[in-house]
CSV table of C-alpha atoms in Angstrom, one decimal:
chain,number,residue,atom,x,y,z
A,1,UNK,CA,35.6,-45.5,-1.1
A,2,UNK,CA,36.6,-42.3,-3.0
A,3,UNK,CA,39.6,-40.6,-1.3
A,4,UNK,CA,40.1,-36.9,-1.6
A,5,UNK,CA,42.3,-34.1,-0.3
A,6,UNK,CA,40.5,-30.8,0.3
A,7,UNK,CA,42.0,-27.3,0.2
A,8,UNK,CA,39.4,-25.0,1.8
A,9,UNK,CA,38.7,-21.8,3.6
A,10,UNK,CA,35.8,-19.5,4.4
A,11,UNK,CA,32.0,-20.4,4.5
A,12,UNK,CA,32.1,-22.0,1.0
A,13,UNK,CA,34.9,-24.3,2.3
A,14,UNK,CA,32.9,-25.3,5.3
A,15,UNK,CA,29.7,-26.0,3.4
A,16,UNK,CA,31.4,-27.9,0.6
A,17,UNK,CA,33.5,-30.0,3.0
A,18,UNK,CA,30.2,-30.8,4.7
A,19,UNK,CA,28.7,-32.0,1.4
A,20,UNK,CA,31.7,-34.3,0.7
A,21,UNK,CA,31.3,-35.8,4.2
A,22,UNK,CA,27.5,-36.2,3.7
A,23,UNK,CA,28.2,-38.3,0.5
A,24,UNK,CA,30.5,-40.6,2.4
A,25,UNK,CA,33.7,-39.5,0.7
A,26,UNK,CA,36.9,-40.2,2.6
A,27,UNK,CA,38.6,-36.8,3.2
A,28,UNK,CA,42.2,-37.9,3.9
A,29,UNK,CA,43.6,-34.4,4.6
A,30,UNK,CA,42.4,-30.8,4.8
A,31,UNK,CA,44.7,-28.0,3.8
A,32,UNK,CA,43.6,-24.6,5.0
A,33,UNK,CA,44.9,-21.1,6.0
A,34,UNK,CA,45.8,-19.7,9.3
A,35,UNK,CA,43.5,-16.8,10.1
A,36,UNK,CA,45.2,-13.5,9.6
A,37,UNK,CA,44.9,-11.3,12.8
A,38,UNK,CA,44.7,-8.2,10.6
A,39,UNK,CA,41.7,-9.6,8.7
A,40,UNK,CA,38.0,-9.4,9.8
A,41,UNK,CA,37.3,-13.0,10.4
A,42,UNK,CA,33.5,-13.0,10.1
A,43,UNK,CA,33.2,-16.5,8.5
A,44,UNK,CA,33.2,-20.1,9.7
A,45,UNK,CA,36.3,-22.2,10.3
A,46,UNK,CA,37.2,-25.1,8.0
A,47,UNK,CA,39.9,-26.2,10.5
A,48,UNK,CA,37.2,-26.5,13.3
A,49,UNK,CA,34.9,-28.6,11.1
A,50,UNK,CA,37.8,-30.9,10.1
A,51,UNK,CA,38.8,-31.3,13.8
A,52,UNK,CA,35.2,-32.2,14.6
A,53,UNK,CA,35.4,-35.1,12.2
A,54,UNK,CA,38.9,-36.1,13.1
A,55,UNK,CA,40.4,-35.1,9.8
A,56,UNK,CA,44.1,-34.2,9.7
A,57,UNK,CA,44.7,-30.5,9.0
A,58,UNK,CA,47.8,-28.6,7.7
A,59,UNK,CA,48.2,-24.9,7.1
A,60,UNK,CA,51.2,-24.4,4.8
A,61,UNK,CA,52.0,-20.9,3.5
A,62,UNK,CA,52.7,-22.5,0.1
A,63,UNK,CA,50.9,-25.7,-1.0
A,64,UNK,CA,53.4,-26.3,-3.8
A,65,UNK,CA,56.4,-27.1,-1.6
A,66,UNK,CA,58.2,-30.5,-1.8
A,67,UNK,CA,57.1,-31.4,1.7
A,68,UNK,CA,53.4,-30.8,1.0
A,69,UNK,CA,53.6,-32.6,-2.4
A,70,UNK,CA,55.1,-35.6,-0.8
A,71,UNK,CA,52.5,-35.7,1.9
A,72,UNK,CA,49.7,-35.6,-0.6
A,73,UNK,CA,51.2,-38.1,-3.0
A,74,UNK,CA,51.5,-40.6,-0.1
A,75,UNK,CA,47.7,-40.4,0.4
A,76,UNK,CA,47.1,-41.4,-3.3
A,77,UNK,CA,43.9,-39.3,-3.6
A,78,UNK,CA,41.4,-39.8,-6.4
A,79,UNK,CA,40.5,-36.1,-6.4
A,80,UNK,CA,41.8,-32.7,-5.1
A,81,UNK,CA,39.1,-30.1,-4.3
A,82,UNK,CA,39.7,-26.4,-3.8
A,83,UNK,CA,36.9,-24.6,-2.0
A,84,UNK,CA,37.8,-20.9,-1.7
A,85,UNK,CA,41.4,-21.7,-1.0
A,86,UNK,CA,43.5,-18.7,-1.7
A,87,UNK,CA,46.7,-20.0,-3.3
A,88,UNK,CA,47.3,-21.2,-6.9
A,89,UNK,CA,48.3,-24.8,-7.6
A,90,UNK,CA,51.3,-25.6,-9.8
A,91,UNK,CA,51.4,-28.5,-12.3
A,92,UNK,CA,53.1,-30.9,-9.9
A,93,UNK,CA,50.2,-30.6,-7.4
A,94,UNK,CA,47.5,-30.7,-10.1
A,95,UNK,CA,49.0,-34.0,-11.5
A,96,UNK,CA,48.8,-35.9,-8.2
A,97,UNK,CA,45.1,-36.9,-8.1
A,98,UNK,CA,44.1,-39.9,-10.2
A,99,UNK,CA,40.8,-38.4,-11.4
A,100,UNK,CA,41.5,-34.6,-11.4
A,101,UNK,CA,41.5,-31.4,-9.4
A,102,UNK,CA,38.4,-29.3,-9.1
A,103,UNK,CA,37.7,-25.8,-7.9
A,104,UNK,CA,34.6,-24.1,-6.7
A,105,UNK,CA,34.4,-20.5,-8.0
A,106,UNK,CA,32.0,-17.8,-6.9
A,107,UNK,CA,30.6,-16.7,-10.3
A,108,UNK,CA,29.0,-18.1,-13.4
A,109,UNK,CA,32.1,-18.8,-15.4
A,110,UNK,CA,33.5,-17.7,-17.7
A,111,UNK,CA,32.2,-14.4,-16.2
A,112,UNK,CA,34.2,-12.9,-13.4
A,113,UNK,CA,37.2,-15.2,-13.5
A,114,UNK,CA,39.8,-14.2,-10.9
A,115,UNK,CA,39.6,-12.6,-7.4
A,116,UNK,CA,36.6,-11.4,-5.4
A,117,UNK,CA,34.0,-12.3,-8.0
A,118,UNK,CA,31.0,-11.4,-5.8
A,119,UNK,CA,32.2,-7.9,-5.2
A,120,UNK,CA,33.0,-7.3,-8.8
A,121,UNK,CA,29.6,-8.6,-10.0
A,122,UNK,CA,27.8,-6.1,-7.7
A,123,UNK,CA,30.1,-3.2,-8.7
A,124,UNK,CA,29.3,-3.9,-12.4
A,125,UNK,CA,25.6,-3.9,-11.7
A,126,UNK,CA,24.9,-7.6,-12.4
A,127,UNK,CA,21.5,-9.0,-11.6
A,128,UNK,CA,22.7,-12.6,-11.4
A,129,UNK,CA,25.7,-14.6,-10.3
A,130,UNK,CA,26.3,-18.0,-8.9
A,131,UNK,CA,28.8,-20.8,-8.2
A,132,UNK,CA,30.8,-22.9,-10.7
A,133,UNK,CA,32.6,-26.2,-10.1
A,134,UNK,CA,35.3,-26.6,-12.7
A,135,UNK,CA,38.5,-28.6,-13.4
A,136,UNK,CA,41.7,-26.8,-12.5
A,137,UNK,CA,44.6,-25.9,-14.7
A,138,UNK,CA,47.6,-23.8,-14.1
A,139,UNK,CA,45.7,-20.8,-15.4
A,140,UNK,CA,43.0,-19.4,-13.0
A,141,UNK,CA,39.4,-20.3,-13.5
A,142,UNK,CA,39.7,-21.5,-17.1
A,143,UNK,CA,39.1,-25.3,-16.8
A,144,UNK,CA,36.1,-27.2,-18.1
A,145,UNK,CA,32.9,-26.6,-16.2
A,146,UNK,CA,31.3,-29.5,-14.3
A,147,UNK,CA,28.3,-27.8,-12.6
A,148,UNK,CA,26.8,-24.4,-12.1
A,149,UNK,CA,24.1,-22.9,-9.9
A,150,UNK,CA,22.8,-19.3,-10.5
A,151,UNK,CA,21.4,-16.9,-7.8
A,152,UNK,CA,19.8,-13.5,-8.2
A,153,UNK,CA,21.4,-10.2,-7.2
A,154,UNK,CA,18.7,-7.9,-6.0
A,155,UNK,CA,19.1,-4.1,-6.4
A,156,UNK,CA,20.0,-3.4,-2.7
A,157,UNK,CA,21.8,-6.7,-1.9
A,158,UNK,CA,25.2,-6.2,-0.3
A,159,UNK,CA,28.2,-8.4,-0.9
A,160,UNK,CA,27.5,-10.2,2.3
A,161,UNK,CA,23.9,-10.9,1.1
A,162,UNK,CA,25.2,-12.2,-2.2
A,163,UNK,CA,28.0,-14.2,-0.7
A,164,UNK,CA,25.5,-16.0,1.5
A,165,UNK,CA,23.5,-17.0,-1.6
A,166,UNK,CA,26.7,-18.0,-3.5
A,167,UNK,CA,27.6,-20.3,-0.5
A,168,UNK,CA,24.3,-22.1,-0.9
A,169,UNK,CA,24.7,-22.2,-4.7
A,170,UNK,CA,28.1,-23.9,-4.2
A,171,UNK,CA,26.6,-26.4,-1.9
A,172,UNK,CA,23.8,-27.2,-4.3
A,173,UNK,CA,26.1,-27.5,-7.3
A,174,UNK,CA,28.5,-29.8,-5.6
A,175,UNK,CA,25.8,-32.0,-4.0
A,176,UNK,CA,24.0,-32.4,-7.4
A,177,UNK,CA,27.1,-33.4,-9.4
A,178,UNK,CA,29.0,-35.6,-7.0
A,179,UNK,CA,27.3,-38.9,-7.8
A,180,UNK,CA,28.2,-38.5,-11.5
A,181,UNK,CA,31.7,-37.3,-10.7
A,182,UNK,CA,32.4,-40.3,-8.5
A,183,UNK,CA,30.9,-42.7,-11.0
A,184,UNK,CA,33.0,-41.3,-13.8
A,185,UNK,CA,29.9,-40.3,-15.9
A,186,UNK,CA,30.1,-36.5,-15.5
A,187,UNK,CA,30.3,-34.5,-18.7
A,188,UNK,CA,32.4,-31.3,-18.3
A,189,UNK,CA,31.9,-28.5,-20.7
A,190,UNK,CA,34.8,-26.4,-22.1
A,191,UNK,CA,34.6,-22.7,-21.3
A,192,UNK,CA,34.4,-20.1,-24.0
A,193,UNK,CA,36.8,-17.6,-22.4
A,194,UNK,CA,35.8,-14.9,-24.9
A,195,UNK,CA,32.5,-14.6,-23.1
A,196,UNK,CA,34.1,-13.5,-19.8
A,197,UNK,CA,36.7,-11.3,-18.3
A,198,UNK,CA,39.4,-11.8,-15.6
A,199,UNK,CA,39.3,-9.5,-12.6
A,200,UNK,CA,42.0,-8.8,-10.0
A,201,UNK,CA,41.8,-8.4,-6.3
A,202,UNK,CA,40.6,-5.3,-4.5
A,203,UNK,CA,42.3,-3.2,-1.8
A,204,UNK,CA,40.6,-0.9,0.8
A,205,UNK,CA,41.6,2.2,-1.1
A,206,UNK,CA,39.5,0.9,-4.1
A,207,UNK,CA,36.5,1.8,-2.0
A,208,UNK,CA,37.1,5.5,-2.4
A,209,UNK,CA,34.0,7.1,-3.8
A,210,UNK,CA,34.2,9.1,-7.1
A,211,UNK,CA,31.3,11.5,-6.6
A,212,UNK,CA,31.3,12.5,-10.3
A,213,UNK,CA,29.7,9.1,-11.0
A,214,UNK,CA,26.0,8.6,-11.2
A,215,UNK,CA,24.0,7.6,-8.2
A,216,UNK,CA,23.4,4.0,-9.3
A,217,UNK,CA,27.2,3.4,-9.8
A,218,UNK,CA,28.0,4.8,-6.4
A,219,UNK,CA,25.2,2.7,-4.8
A,220,UNK,CA,26.7,-0.4,-6.4
A,221,UNK,CA,30.1,0.4,-4.9
A,222,UNK,CA,28.6,1.0,-1.5
A,223,UNK,CA,26.8,-2.3,-1.3
A,224,UNK,CA,29.8,-4.2,-2.9
A,225,UNK,CA,32.2,-3.1,-0.1
A,226,UNK,CA,29.7,-2.7,2.8
A,227,UNK,CA,30.6,-4.4,6.1
A,228,UNK,CA,32.1,-6.9,6.8
A,229,UNK,CA,34.2,-5.5,3.9
A,230,UNK,CA,36.1,-2.3,4.4
A,231,UNK,CA,33.3,0.1,3.2
A,232,UNK,CA,33.0,2.9,0.7
A,233,UNK,CA,35.0,5.9,1.9
A,234,UNK,CA,35.1,9.7,1.3
A,235,UNK,CA,35.8,12.9,3.2
A,236,UNK,CA,33.4,15.4,4.6
A,237,UNK,CA,34.1,18.4,6.8
A,238,UNK,CA,37.8,17.4,6.7
A,239,UNK,CA,37.0,14.1,8.4
A,240,UNK,CA,37.0,10.6,7.1
A,241,UNK,CA,33.5,9.4,6.2
A,242,UNK,CA,32.4,5.8,5.6
A,243,UNK,CA,29.1,5.3,3.7
A,244,UNK,CA,27.6,2.0,5.0
A,245,UNK,CA,24.2,1.8,3.3
A,246,UNK,CA,22.4,3.7,0.5
A,247,UNK,CA,19.2,3.7,-1.5
A,248,UNK,CA,18.8,5.1,-5.0
A,249,UNK,CA,16.3,8.0,-5.1
A,250,UNK,CA,14.1,9.2,-8.0
A,251,UNK,CA,15.7,12.7,-7.7
A,252,UNK,CA,17.4,13.6,-11.0
A,253,UNK,CA,19.7,16.3,-9.6
A,254,UNK,CA,22.4,17.4,-12.1
A,255,UNK,CA,24.8,20.3,-12.2
A,256,UNK,CA,25.3,20.6,-8.4
A,257,UNK,CA,28.5,19.9,-6.7
A,258,UNK,CA,28.6,16.6,-4.9
A,259,UNK,CA,27.4,17.2,-1.3
A,260,UNK,CA,25.9,15.7,1.8
A,261,UNK,CA,22.8,17.1,3.6
A,262,UNK,CA,20.0,16.3,6.0
A,263,UNK,CA,16.4,17.0,5.2
A,264,UNK,CA,13.3,15.9,7.2
A,265,UNK,CA,15.5,13.6,9.3
A,266,UNK,CA,16.9,11.8,6.3
A,267,UNK,CA,20.5,12.0,4.9
A,268,UNK,CA,21.2,12.5,1.2
A,269,UNK,CA,24.2,12.6,-1.1
A,270,UNK,CA,24.2,14.6,-4.4
A,271,UNK,CA,26.1,12.6,-7.0
A,272,UNK,CA,27.4,13.5,-10.5
A,273,UNK,CA,23.9,12.6,-11.7
A,274,UNK,CA,21.0,11.8,-9.3
A,275,UNK,CA,21.0,11.5,-5.5
A,276,UNK,CA,21.4,8.8,-3.0
A,277,UNK,CA,19.6,8.5,0.3
A,278,UNK,CA,22.4,7.7,2.9
A,279,UNK,CA,20.8,5.2,5.3
A,280,UNK,CA,23.9,4.6,7.5
A,281,UNK,CA,27.2,6.4,7.7
A,282,UNK,CA,30.2,7.0,9.9
A,283,UNK,CA,32.1,10.2,10.4
A,284,UNK,CA,35.6,10.1,11.9
A,285,UNK,CA,35.1,6.4,12.7
A,286,UNK,CA,31.8,6.9,14.6
A,287,UNK,CA,28.4,5.8,13.2
A,288,UNK,CA,26.0,8.8,13.6
A,289,UNK,CA,22.3,9.3,13.3
A,290,UNK,CA,20.9,12.1,11.3
A,291,UNK,CA,19.8,13.9,14.5
A,292,UNK,CA,23.3,13.7,15.9
A,293,UNK,CA,24.8,15.1,12.7
A,294,UNK,CA,22.3,18.0,12.6
A,295,UNK,CA,23.0,18.8,16.3
A,296,UNK,CA,26.7,19.1,15.6
A,297,UNK,CA,26.8,20.5,12.0
A,298,UNK,CA,23.3,21.8,11.0
A,299,UNK,CA,21.3,21.2,7.9
A,300,UNK,CA,23.2,23.1,5.2
A,301,UNK,CA,24.7,21.2,2.2
A,302,UNK,CA,28.3,20.2,2.8
A,303,UNK,CA,30.5,19.4,-0.2
A,304,UNK,CA,32.5,16.3,-0.2
A,305,UNK,CA,36.3,16.7,-0.2
A,306,UNK,CA,37.8,15.6,-3.5
A,307,UNK,CA,41.0,14.1,-2.1
A,308,UNK,CA,41.5,11.7,0.8
């Protein structure tokens, strides 16, 4: 029986661990993260799935310590798998498995190497992304590709919508390639890194809206950071405003200052070029209907504040 050690977190971790178990692979150890109380934990638990199947679990802050390396070496795994685990592996860890270490990445490599690939793909207006299983090296997301599965990004998909698709894509890619991987007949393909770009992580303040941009670009930002992510933020009437959902309109407004207004019970935002319909929004931390906004503030056009 093939023996593996799995480093995993999030929904992709849960689904890919389930695939390994379905194929009868011996999972000798699961390495995962302790949930951060400051983070919105909206996803499933790898630790709970491992406990259900009686698999030992550890949660080190650093997987590259001597203690963790010794524990994994003693298990003599054939493979290491990383499924949305958040820490990088050093050479000493990558050298332990007899047949290699593999990572599941949430993009069609070599595109969108690095952090939060789903969010970046939406921000950049991509119409397709997916999941890639690849061999790991000390450099992030640059090893040879073993399997890929594409999924569409529809014009109004949020990051949550796309992440759900990518989770299924990861499951499909792993399920399809495991027999050949275990048999030693898989044929990895070297990445052409010139065809992709590395992207870094994002912070909540990266969701600040630049209203000088065109409506489509702002719409992409809104859906890329929509809940359960921190959301796209701005200021209106001296208050913090979070834009939760938008639709691109056919209005070609240009030359007007960026502003928010209500018309015929619908909310709109004038952008640097074009307008957005604002389907859902919060003002000062409270989600409001258009009726509630008009009752308090009226129907005039209110310019967005430039600085937060």
